[in-house]
Amino acid sequence: MSSIVSRMQAAFAHRTVALAVAAVALAAGAGCVAEYQRTDVDAVVESPLGGTVNYAAVTVPEGMIVKAHIAPFNDDGNPLTCVLSSEDATVMDVSQAVGDKDYAFYGLKAGTTRINVRAGDSVVMVLDAIVTPQPPTTP
Amino acid sequence: MIRRNTHTRAADRRASAALLLFAVGATLASTACTDTGPRPPPSAIKAGELGNGGFTFTCDDSVVCAKYTNTAQNFPKAVALGSTFRAQFVPNPGTDVDVSVSRTQVDVGVDGKQSAFSIDGVGRTWLSRGPEGLAALKPGYATITAKNSLGQLVDYAVIRIAEADAIVVYDGAFKAGSSAPARITAINMKVGERRTFRALARAKNEDLAGAVRFDWKSLDESVLQIESLTEGTVTVLAKAAGKTALSTEGASLVSKTDAEVTP
């Protein structure tokens, strides 16, 4: 009887050790997979009629361009590949500008839409996109 | 010892290859910077907003743009609504923009010449791109863009589109310079004499750049006959003594210039 109990105790101890090892391995494994951490938005160049880009929104006057450097990083501090797309390219379009992670926002028609910033397979940032009408001209 | 010699020779080969690559790269970069031709004067270049270069302006108006060459020595502040013009991008020397452009994939610019940069407007509200270059469609502020062969925005500049409030008829022999052409308010000619005229659009006493298509008519062809119209310049012949007027229509305006032909 005592031998059965001791064998059960030994088996339990083995399972406990195995689970502990697996948990440690999982935790260590999880630590090795760097995950998205942040997106930097800087080097904004406004149009002569204004407009801006920040962490929440991009505003461009109609017919104008605003440029910004948009760079997502993982929690190891390494840059992630980045793709920007507009949900309504007839209102505001976005394309690559010369320079790594430099993007040009084109104000095509007064209105609102959203710009999705995708890093890897995930959308990591959504910017409200606002195209404002041009101010009246004074010829 | 033998291994060390092998290593040294391999290192030498790598160093030679690096030097060769550097030389080729420097040559390519130098070629990319110089094959855009002589750089226009600073006043002719409007700096791009991104600091990668600037834009030059050409049109057939013989006022802002010089006759025959059609180049503007001063980048204009405004173009006339309905006019056409061309722009070219001049990259700043030594910028990455020069060498980042593929040398094997060149775009055809709006002027029909091969260019490393394609010129266009933002959207189709203010500017459209056609065979005569960029056309000014709506009063306001328009953005001119330069993209490289990869479709990346290299730089951009903004120009104002203004609605003309006057047509100015001027002597066809006028040469573009610092002064504006004198407005011809009346035409006096002798029978058998020929003269040439051009017209430009003006807004609030400011000459507007861009080529505007003007239609010319003589109200009495027996007195003043329109002989030819070539690239914006009209040639008229005084046929017989009398009074009439020369009508100039364009930029949504009509101008009439009194004309008198004497024996």
XYZ file of C-alpha atoms in Angstrom:
402
model
C 0.000 0.000 0.000
C 2.732 2.369 0.987
C 4.578 1.542 -2.228
C 1.459 2.482 -4.241
C 1.193 5.751 -2.376
C 4.844 6.519 -2.865
C 4.574 5.698 -6.629
C 1.575 8.064 -6.879
C 3.511 10.742 -5.035
C 6.449 10.241 -7.355
C 4.195 10.447 -10.435
C 2.558 13.595 -9.073
C 5.966 15.099 -8.423
C 7.053 14.254 -11.961
C 3.925 15.843 -13.447
C 4.407 18.924 -11.298
C 7.995 19.283 -12.424
C 7.019 18.731 -16.077
C 4.261 21.356 -15.852
C 6.633 23.782 -14.172
C 9.223 23.208 -16.885
C 6.571 23.681 -19.601
C 5.346 26.877 -17.956
C 8.884 28.240 -17.740
C 9.489 27.245 -21.363
C 6.255 28.951 -22.467
C 7.095 32.065 -20.512
C 10.583 32.121 -21.980
C 9.154 31.505 -25.443
C 6.657 34.293 -25.062
C 9.478 36.598 -24.065
C 11.318 35.813 -27.295
C 8.424 36.942 -29.548
C 8.699 40.707 -29.848
C 5.332 42.382 -30.094
C 4.147 45.732 -31.386
C 4.876 48.460 -28.923
C 4.393 51.943 -30.401
C 4.226 54.097 -33.523
C 6.219 57.272 -33.825
C 4.696 60.153 -35.814
C 7.121 62.955 -36.511
C 8.823 65.065 -39.212
C 5.469 66.524 -40.237
C 5.613 68.944 -43.179
C 2.465 71.038 -43.438
C 1.129 72.361 -46.706
C 1.303 76.124 -47.359
C -2.379 76.204 -46.405
C -1.843 74.243 -43.197
C -2.780 70.742 -42.149
C -1.134 68.393 -39.708
C -0.597 64.794 -38.628
C -0.595 63.562 -35.022
C -1.303 60.312 -33.200
C -5.042 60.716 -33.581
C -5.743 62.446 -36.853
C -4.437 63.737 -40.136
C -5.843 66.983 -41.513
C -5.146 68.153 -45.061
C -6.684 71.089 -46.942
C -8.318 70.165 -50.221
C -5.824 70.007 -53.084
C -2.842 70.013 -50.712
C -0.300 67.510 -49.389
C 0.902 66.941 -45.849
C 3.901 64.681 -45.242
C 4.845 62.759 -42.119
C 7.277 60.105 -40.935
C 5.297 57.235 -39.441
C 7.299 54.421 -37.900
C 5.967 51.514 -35.808
C 8.312 49.670 -33.433
C 8.188 46.394 -31.539
C 8.939 46.052 -27.843
C 12.553 45.237 -28.666
C 12.834 48.707 -30.107
C 13.192 47.424 -33.673
C 11.293 49.083 -36.540
C 8.398 47.195 -38.105
C 7.391 47.221 -41.740
C 4.486 49.536 -42.239
C 1.647 49.932 -44.743
C -0.778 52.850 -44.752
C -4.117 52.777 -46.517
C -7.124 55.041 -46.795
C -10.647 53.770 -46.283
C -11.851 56.278 -48.885
C -9.140 57.259 -51.351
C -11.499 59.691 -53.097
C -11.412 61.873 -49.966
C -7.835 61.378 -48.822
C -5.177 59.236 -50.441
C -1.856 58.224 -48.968
C 1.316 57.090 -50.692
C 4.974 56.581 -50.032
C 7.227 59.597 -50.250
C 10.963 59.511 -50.809
C 12.561 58.568 -47.511
C 12.084 55.532 -45.301
C 8.584 55.464 -43.749
C 7.802 58.929 -45.118
C 4.189 59.179 -46.263
C 2.313 61.818 -48.238
C -1.343 62.480 -47.480
C -3.313 63.944 -50.391
C -6.419 66.015 -49.704
C -8.608 65.190 -52.679
C -12.142 66.095 -51.632
C -13.544 67.829 -48.578
C -14.840 65.208 -46.177
C -13.739 62.630 -43.643
C -12.421 59.076 -43.740
C -9.837 57.022 -41.852
C -6.239 56.035 -42.454
C -5.198 52.579 -41.264
C -1.610 52.025 -40.196
C -0.772 48.353 -40.530
C 2.365 46.752 -39.089
C 2.725 43.112 -40.037
C -0.744 41.560 -40.032
C -2.255 43.973 -37.565
C -3.758 47.414 -37.766
C -1.813 49.198 -35.066
C -3.187 52.695 -35.467
C -6.259 54.293 -37.009
C -6.113 57.989 -37.823
C -9.161 60.129 -38.399
C -8.621 61.696 -41.811
C -10.128 65.110 -42.418
C -9.951 67.042 -45.690
C -10.907 70.660 -45.130
C -12.209 72.957 -47.882
C -9.770 75.480 -49.304
C -10.074 78.989 -47.936
C -11.536 81.506 -50.378
C -8.893 82.925 -52.688
C -7.940 86.563 -52.887
C -6.636 86.914 -56.437
C 51.609 30.701 -43.016
C 49.927 29.541 -46.167
C 46.513 30.131 -44.615
C 47.543 33.611 -43.556
C 48.665 34.416 -47.130
C 45.370 33.131 -48.501
C 43.499 35.258 -45.986
C 45.559 38.317 -46.906
C 44.925 37.798 -50.627
C 41.191 37.371 -49.983
C 41.187 40.544 -47.918
C 43.025 42.351 -50.711
C 40.472 41.128 -53.249
C 37.618 42.302 -51.017
C 39.274 45.679 -50.596
C 39.784 45.970 -54.369
C 36.153 45.011 -54.995
C 34.992 47.573 -52.443
C 37.109 50.259 -54.093
C 35.729 49.304 -57.515
C 32.152 49.400 -56.199
C 32.805 52.762 -54.607
C 34.212 54.113 -57.876
C 31.236 52.799 -59.878
C 28.809 54.183 -57.313
C 30.486 57.568 -57.313
C 30.406 57.667 -61.107
C 26.721 56.745 -61.195
C 25.910 59.329 -58.552
C 27.886 61.933 -60.456
C 26.078 61.036 -63.682
C 22.712 61.228 -61.952
C 23.510 64.690 -60.655
C 24.779 66.099 -63.892
C 22.526 64.623 -66.575
C 19.723 67.066 -65.752
C 21.604 69.724 -67.703
C 22.622 73.191 -66.581
C 20.789 74.356 -63.490
C 18.374 77.251 -64.070
C 18.900 80.508 -62.123
C 17.568 80.450 -58.542
C 14.747 82.876 -59.332
C 13.414 80.452 -61.931
C 13.106 77.660 -59.390
C 10.332 77.452 -56.848
C 11.640 75.402 -53.941
C 9.685 72.288 -53.127
C 8.105 71.986 -49.694
C 10.084 68.841 -48.845
C 13.466 70.376 -49.624
C 14.452 67.791 -52.213
C 14.567 70.219 -55.137
C 12.488 72.773 -56.979
C 10.219 73.359 -59.939
C 10.714 75.366 -63.099
C 7.897 76.819 -65.172
C 7.395 77.006 -68.922
C 4.485 78.293 -70.955
C 3.711 80.117 -74.155
C 2.634 83.564 -73.009
C 5.703 85.613 -74.028
C 5.374 87.696 -70.881
C 6.126 85.634 -67.809
C 7.790 83.089 -70.063
C 10.343 84.238 -72.597
C 9.437 84.121 -76.244
C 10.741 81.082 -78.171
C 12.277 79.325 -75.158
C 9.012 79.538 -73.188
C 10.944 79.405 -69.928
C 10.156 81.651 -66.992
C 13.107 83.445 -65.407
C 10.951 83.977 -62.340
C 8.603 81.280 -61.180
C 5.166 82.933 -61.329
C 2.956 83.480 -58.304
C -0.263 82.852 -60.187
C -1.553 81.304 -63.381
C -4.723 82.200 -65.242
C -7.792 80.068 -64.897
C -8.126 78.031 -68.091
C -4.465 78.388 -69.014
C -1.938 75.635 -69.618
C 1.659 75.418 -68.524
C 4.424 72.921 -67.959
C 6.623 72.326 -64.956
C 9.788 70.361 -64.478
C 11.466 69.157 -61.335
C 15.077 70.006 -60.634
C 16.511 67.892 -57.797
C 18.910 69.468 -55.370
C 22.476 68.437 -56.167
C 23.835 65.772 -53.908
C 20.500 64.679 -52.490
C 19.527 61.034 -52.291
C 16.707 61.847 -54.671
C 19.126 61.842 -57.596
C 20.477 58.404 -57.079
C 17.298 56.839 -55.740
C 15.663 57.264 -59.117
C 15.988 54.233 -61.316
C 18.186 55.044 -64.262
C 16.554 52.386 -66.401
C 12.942 53.386 -65.831
C 12.310 56.930 -66.939
C 8.943 58.614 -67.174
C 7.817 60.834 -69.986
C 7.191 64.283 -68.604
C 4.286 66.514 -69.539
C 6.571 68.216 -72.035
C 6.977 64.958 -73.941
C 10.641 64.724 -73.029
C 11.959 61.820 -71.055
C 12.329 62.800 -67.473
C 13.265 60.956 -64.346
C 10.329 62.636 -62.620
C 6.679 62.671 -63.556
C 4.822 65.926 -62.973
C 1.162 66.041 -62.042
C -1.353 67.762 -59.812
C -3.170 66.575 -56.712
C -6.534 65.221 -57.794
C -8.364 66.660 -60.771
C -10.125 69.597 -59.132
C -7.576 72.362 -59.694
C -5.165 70.866 -62.219
C -5.453 68.273 -64.944
C -2.634 66.776 -66.949
C -2.962 66.634 -70.714
C -0.952 66.856 -73.913
C -0.436 70.612 -73.437
C 0.865 70.130 -69.921
C -1.043 71.068 -66.812
C -4.343 72.897 -67.223
C -5.664 75.254 -64.528
C -9.268 74.223 -63.880
C -10.515 76.101 -60.836
C -9.552 79.255 -58.921
C -7.669 78.442 -55.743
C -4.392 76.846 -54.782
C -3.077 73.888 -56.719
C -0.284 71.505 -55.823
C 2.257 70.423 -58.430
C 3.885 67.096 -57.602
C 7.059 65.381 -58.766
C 7.243 61.623 -58.401
C 10.098 59.293 -59.204
C 9.851 56.156 -61.304
C 8.871 54.170 -58.222
C 5.815 56.385 -57.795
C 7.199 57.941 -54.633
C 6.512 61.594 -53.991
C 9.807 63.448 -54.301
C 8.569 66.983 -53.745
C 5.724 69.399 -54.355
C 4.983 73.090 -54.717
C 1.830 75.176 -54.605
C 0.718 77.719 -57.187
C -2.311 80.017 -57.183
C -4.916 79.865 -59.928
C -6.646 83.209 -60.445
C -9.661 84.207 -62.474
C -8.779 86.953 -64.923
C -10.644 90.244 -64.771
C -9.051 91.744 -67.887
C -7.473 90.850 -71.191
C -4.433 92.878 -72.135
C -3.594 93.151 -75.837
C 0.081 93.920 -76.385
C 2.619 94.213 -79.177
C 3.557 90.789 -80.534
C 7.202 91.917 -80.738
C 7.350 92.513 -76.974
C 10.162 90.647 -75.292
C 9.704 89.312 -71.789
C 11.685 91.198 -69.223
C 11.329 92.968 -65.948
C 8.625 95.344 -67.165
C 5.095 94.382 -68.072
C 4.058 94.856 -71.706
C 2.305 98.101 -72.542
C -1.403 97.670 -73.080
C -2.552 98.604 -76.547
C -5.761 100.566 -76.222
C -6.055 101.627 -79.876
C -4.575 100.402 -83.145
C -3.482 102.897 -85.817
C -2.141 101.490 -89.077
C -1.477 102.528 -92.649
C -2.977 100.628 -95.563
C -0.731 97.684 -96.450
C 0.906 97.608 -93.016
C 1.166 94.386 -91.015
C 1.345 94.106 -87.242
C 1.389 91.311 -84.704
C -0.415 91.214 -81.386
C -0.636 88.927 -78.404
C -2.832 88.913 -75.341
C -2.507 87.943 -71.725
C -4.857 87.497 -68.828
C -4.609 89.899 -65.912
C -6.230 89.955 -62.468
C -6.204 93.086 -60.306
C -3.350 94.538 -62.379
C -1.270 91.382 -61.945
C -0.143 89.590 -65.108
C -1.173 85.976 -64.914
C 1.128 83.302 -66.243
C 0.104 80.407 -68.420
C -0.889 80.041 -72.033
C -4.491 81.119 -72.616
C -6.160 80.254 -75.905
C -7.457 83.501 -77.349
C -9.747 83.832 -80.360
C -9.158 86.920 -82.511
C -11.718 88.506 -84.802
C -11.823 91.658 -86.885
C -15.217 93.305 -86.812
C -14.624 94.443 -90.401
C -12.337 92.192 -92.422
C -12.428 94.618 -95.361
C -10.568 97.163 -93.181
C -8.453 94.987 -90.936
C -7.861 91.414 -91.995
C -6.615 88.633 -89.747
C -3.897 86.913 -91.732
C -2.651 84.255 -89.362
C -2.695 83.028 -85.788
C 0.398 81.138 -84.732
C 1.109 80.041 -81.171
C -0.801 82.879 -79.597
C 0.453 85.578 -81.953
C -2.039 87.100 -84.379
C -0.913 88.897 -87.546
C -3.255 91.516 -88.995
C -3.130 93.331 -92.346
C -4.501 96.836 -92.860
C -6.439 96.391 -96.093
C -8.352 99.589 -96.551
C -8.895 102.914 -94.846
C -11.618 102.888 -92.255
C -12.503 102.221 -88.624
C -13.170 98.868 -86.978
C -12.219 96.930 -83.856
C -10.172 93.881 -83.022
C -11.979 91.457 -80.757
C -10.038 89.187 -78.402
C -11.888 86.435 -76.594
C -10.440 84.098 -73.972
C -10.330 83.332 -70.246
C -14.130 83.844 -70.212
C -13.629 87.495 -71.187
C -13.987 89.552 -74.364
C -11.883 92.612 -75.123
C -12.370 95.022 -78.019
C -9.563 97.254 -79.259
C -10.509 100.126 -81.576
C -8.598 100.134 -84.858
C -8.205 102.844 -87.483
C -6.579 102.347 -90.851
C -5.483 105.437 -92.746
C -4.338 105.755 -96.397
